[in-house]
Short mmCIF file of C-alpha atoms in Angstrom, two decimals:
data_model
loop_
_atom_site.label_atom_id
_atom_site.label_comp_id
_atom_site.label_asym_id
_atom_site.label_seq_id
_atom_site.Cartn_x
_atom_site.Cartn_y
_atom_site.Cartn_z
CA MET A 1 -0.12 -0.22 -0.16
CA GLN A 2 1.26 3.88 -1.66
CA LEU A 3 0.75 6.19 1.02
CA VAL A 4 1.46 9.46 1.01
CA VAL A 5 3.88 11.41 3.32
CA GLY A 6 3.35 14.98 1.21
CA ARG A 7 2.71 17.13 -2.31
CA ILE A 8 4.72 19.66 -4.01
CA GLY A 9 3.76 22.87 -3.78
CA LYS A 10 4.48 25.72 -5.68
CA PRO A 11 8.25 26.96 -6.30
CA HIS A 12 10.45 28.71 -3.60
CA GLY A 13 13.41 30.42 -5.59
CA VAL A 14 15.12 30.24 -8.70
CA ARG A 15 17.76 27.21 -8.76
CA GLY A 16 14.85 24.27 -8.47
CA GLU A 17 12.94 24.28 -4.17
CA VAL A 18 9.83 24.00 -3.88
CA THR A 19 7.10 24.14 -0.80
CA VAL A 20 5.35 20.06 0.16
CA GLU A 21 3.03 20.57 2.22
CA VAL A 22 3.81 17.52 4.61
CA ARG A 23 1.40 14.53 5.43
CA THR A 24 3.16 12.86 8.04
CA ASP A 25 4.08 13.18 11.86
CA GLU A 26 8.16 12.29 10.73
CA PRO A 27 8.14 14.92 8.50
CA GLU A 28 12.76 14.92 9.67
CA ALA A 29 13.03 11.45 8.62
CA ARG A 30 10.40 11.68 5.73
CA PHE A 31 12.40 14.67 4.60
CA ALA A 32 16.39 13.41 5.26
CA PRO A 33 18.63 14.59 2.81
CA GLY A 34 19.58 11.33 1.09
CA THR A 35 15.98 9.92 0.70
CA VAL A 36 14.40 8.24 -2.27
CA LEU A 37 10.55 9.29 -2.62
CA ARG A 38 8.18 7.21 -5.60
CA THR A 39 6.02 9.70 -6.89
CA GLU A 40 2.44 9.74 -6.97
CA PRO A 41 1.68 7.31 -10.53
CA GLY A 42 0.09 8.65 -13.43
CA ALA A 43 1.35 12.34 -12.43
CA THR A 44 -0.13 14.94 -15.18
CA PRO A 45 3.62 15.84 -16.81
CA ALA A 46 3.68 20.55 -17.80
CA PRO A 47 5.45 21.57 -20.40
CA THR A 48 7.95 23.13 -19.41
CA ALA A 49 9.77 26.00 -20.72
CA ASP A 50 12.52 25.07 -22.05
CA GLU A 51 10.52 23.85 -24.95
CA PRO A 52 7.23 24.69 -25.17
CA GLY A 53 4.58 21.43 -25.86
CA VAL A 54 7.31 19.23 -25.22
CA PRO A 55 4.99 17.66 -21.27
CA PHE A 56 7.78 17.56 -18.39
CA GLN A 57 7.93 13.46 -17.27
CA VAL A 58 8.15 13.66 -13.36
CA PRO A 59 10.86 10.98 -12.78
CA ALA A 60 8.82 8.08 -10.89
CA GLU A 61 11.32 8.66 -7.69
CA LEU A 62 12.69 12.06 -6.75
CA THR A 63 15.89 12.06 -3.82
CA ILE A 64 15.77 14.41 -1.80
CA GLU A 65 19.52 16.94 -1.74
CA GLU A 66 17.79 19.04 1.45
CA ALA A 67 15.31 20.51 3.08
CA ARG A 68 14.33 22.72 5.40
CA PHE A 69 11.92 24.34 7.16
CA HIS A 70 10.91 28.07 6.62
CA GLN A 71 9.22 30.56 7.92
CA GLY A 72 5.87 27.69 9.17
CA ARG A 73 6.71 25.29 5.19
CA MET A 74 9.43 22.44 4.09
CA LEU A 75 11.17 24.03 2.04
CA VAL A 76 12.99 20.95 -0.12
CA ALA A 77 16.02 20.53 -2.95
CA PHE A 78 15.70 17.54 -5.34
CA ASP A 79 18.24 16.45 -7.03
CA GLY A 80 17.37 16.81 -11.05
CA ILE A 81 15.94 19.67 -10.41
CA LEU A 82 18.01 22.62 -11.18
CA ASP A 83 15.52 25.72 -11.16
CA ARG A 84 12.70 27.25 -11.40
CA ASN A 85 11.04 25.84 -14.81
CA ALA A 86 11.37 21.49 -13.24
CA ALA A 87 10.45 23.45 -10.43
CA GLU A 88 7.25 23.63 -11.42
CA ALA A 89 6.49 21.46 -13.38
CA LEU A 90 6.32 19.37 -9.91
CA ARG A 91 3.55 21.18 -8.21
CA GLY A 92 0.67 18.73 -7.22
CA THR A 93 2.85 15.36 -7.27
CA LEU A 94 2.39 13.49 -4.88
CA LEU A 95 5.22 11.98 -2.91
CA VAL A 96 4.19 8.19 -1.20
CA VAL A 97 6.61 5.80 0.57
CA ASP A 98 5.15 1.90 1.06
CA SER A 99 4.08 0.67 4.14
CA ALA A 100 6.18 -2.30 3.97
CA ASP A 101 9.10 -0.15 4.54
CA VAL A 102 7.54 1.78 7.77
CA ALA A 103 7.60 0.78 10.94
CA PRO A 104 5.68 0.04 13.56
CA PRO A 105 5.17 2.64 16.39
CA ASP A 106 6.74 1.98 19.83
CA ASP A 107 3.88 2.94 21.76
CA PRO A 108 1.49 -0.55 21.73
CA GLU A 109 -1.22 2.44 22.10
CA GLU A 110 0.24 4.18 18.60
CA PHE A 111 -1.38 3.33 15.29
CA HIS A 112 -0.80 4.26 11.51
CA ASP A 113 -3.53 4.66 9.64
CA HIS A 114 -2.89 2.75 6.59
CA GLN A 115 -2.77 -0.42 9.86
CA LEU A 116 -6.56 0.79 10.91
CA VAL A 117 -8.55 1.01 7.83
CA GLY A 118 -10.55 -2.57 6.20
CA LEU A 119 -11.11 -2.94 10.67
CA ALA A 120 -14.14 -3.98 11.27
CA VAL A 121 -15.33 -1.98 13.70
CA VAL A 122 -17.05 -4.36 17.05
CA THR A 123 -18.47 -3.81 19.88
CA PRO A 124 -17.46 -5.55 23.09
CA ALA A 125 -20.11 -8.12 22.93
CA GLY A 126 -19.53 -9.12 19.36
CA GLU A 127 -22.55 -6.91 17.03
CA ARG A 128 -20.93 -6.10 13.55
CA LEU A 129 -20.71 -2.00 13.23
CA GLY A 130 -19.27 -1.94 9.89
CA GLU A 131 -15.26 -1.78 8.87
CA VAL A 132 -13.00 1.03 9.38
CA ALA A 133 -13.08 3.23 6.08
CA ARG A 134 -10.54 6.22 7.22
CA ILE A 135 -9.16 8.25 9.52
CA ASP A 136 -9.69 11.60 9.78
CA HIS A 137 -7.40 13.68 11.30
CA ALA A 138 -9.68 16.70 13.09
CA PRO A 139 -8.51 19.23 15.50
CA SER A 140 -9.57 17.40 19.61
CA SER A 141 -9.34 14.30 18.78
CA ASP A 142 -9.02 11.60 15.56
CA LEU A 143 -11.90 10.02 13.97
CA LEU A 144 -12.26 6.76 12.53
CA VAL A 145 -15.38 6.73 9.20
CA LEU A 146 -16.75 4.83 9.76
CA ARG A 147 -18.41 2.74 7.36
CA ARG A 148 -22.14 0.71 7.48
CA PRO A 149 -23.63 -2.34 6.19
CA GLU A 150 -25.81 -0.43 4.56
CA GLY A 151 -23.62 1.78 3.16
CA ARG A 152 -23.84 5.02 5.75
CA THR A 153 -20.65 6.62 6.89
CA ALA A 154 -20.53 7.33 10.60
CA LEU A 155 -18.26 9.50 12.99
CA ILE A 156 -16.30 7.67 16.18
CA PRO A 157 -14.06 10.38 17.90
CA PHE A 158 -10.90 7.85 18.42
CA VAL A 159 -10.79 8.21 22.17
CA ARG A 160 -9.62 5.65 24.65
CA ALA A 161 -13.80 5.99 26.37
CA ILE A 162 -15.48 4.93 22.91
CA VAL A 163 -12.71 2.52 21.91
CA PRO A 164 -11.65 1.06 24.40
CA GLU A 165 -9.64 -2.45 22.43
CA VAL A 166 -7.23 -1.90 19.34
CA ASP A 167 -7.42 -5.48 17.82
CA LEU A 168 -4.09 -5.39 14.63
CA ALA A 169 -4.13 -9.27 14.89
CA GLY A 170 -7.77 -10.55 15.50
CA GLY A 171 -8.27 -7.45 12.54
CA ARG A 172 -11.06 -5.95 14.56
CA VAL A 173 -12.22 -2.82 16.90
CA ILE A 174 -13.72 -2.79 19.30
CA VAL A 175 -16.82 0.39 20.13
CA ASP A 176 -19.01 1.45 22.75
CA PRO A 177 -20.25 4.41 21.70
CA PRO A 178 -22.48 6.19 23.29
CA ALA A 179 -26.28 6.10 22.58
CA GLY A 180 -27.29 7.79 19.32
CA LEU A 181 -23.18 8.34 18.29
CA LEU A 182 -23.91 6.00 15.32
CA ASP A 183 -26.91 7.86 13.93
CA LEU A 184 -26.06 11.17 13.77
#
């Protein structure tokens, strides 16, 4: 499974640096110099100013030459991206890693999103409520997006009072929802 760790934004300066919208909890590790990141397959090539009408081919992999934070934004220089035109052609490209390359968290109470997606959601009594469709990261708490059997979705705050157990080995999340939560 491919995990998005960033999205390339606009160029910064004239030497090929770009802004990156970070989508990982560990930007210093993911964007360390020398790290090779794959690009989202099917990224749309854009014409370059050097060769009008000839699309710039987004490389399948980009190697980080340098990364730093500047005024709250991550700036990244990639190997071989030497000018603003090449940097502009990368705009919108997703940077991904393979989930197999991501080490599991050290804390047993911490989970990566991809570990939870697809797990069955059951009550403490074993009643099946649906499955985890995705995780939404809200300011106050993370939310499990539950895909109900009838096709609706429900949001479940990912807090211990409502989600007392995550059983990765058993492929399930135990949820004890307060009355009415799944009807919202």
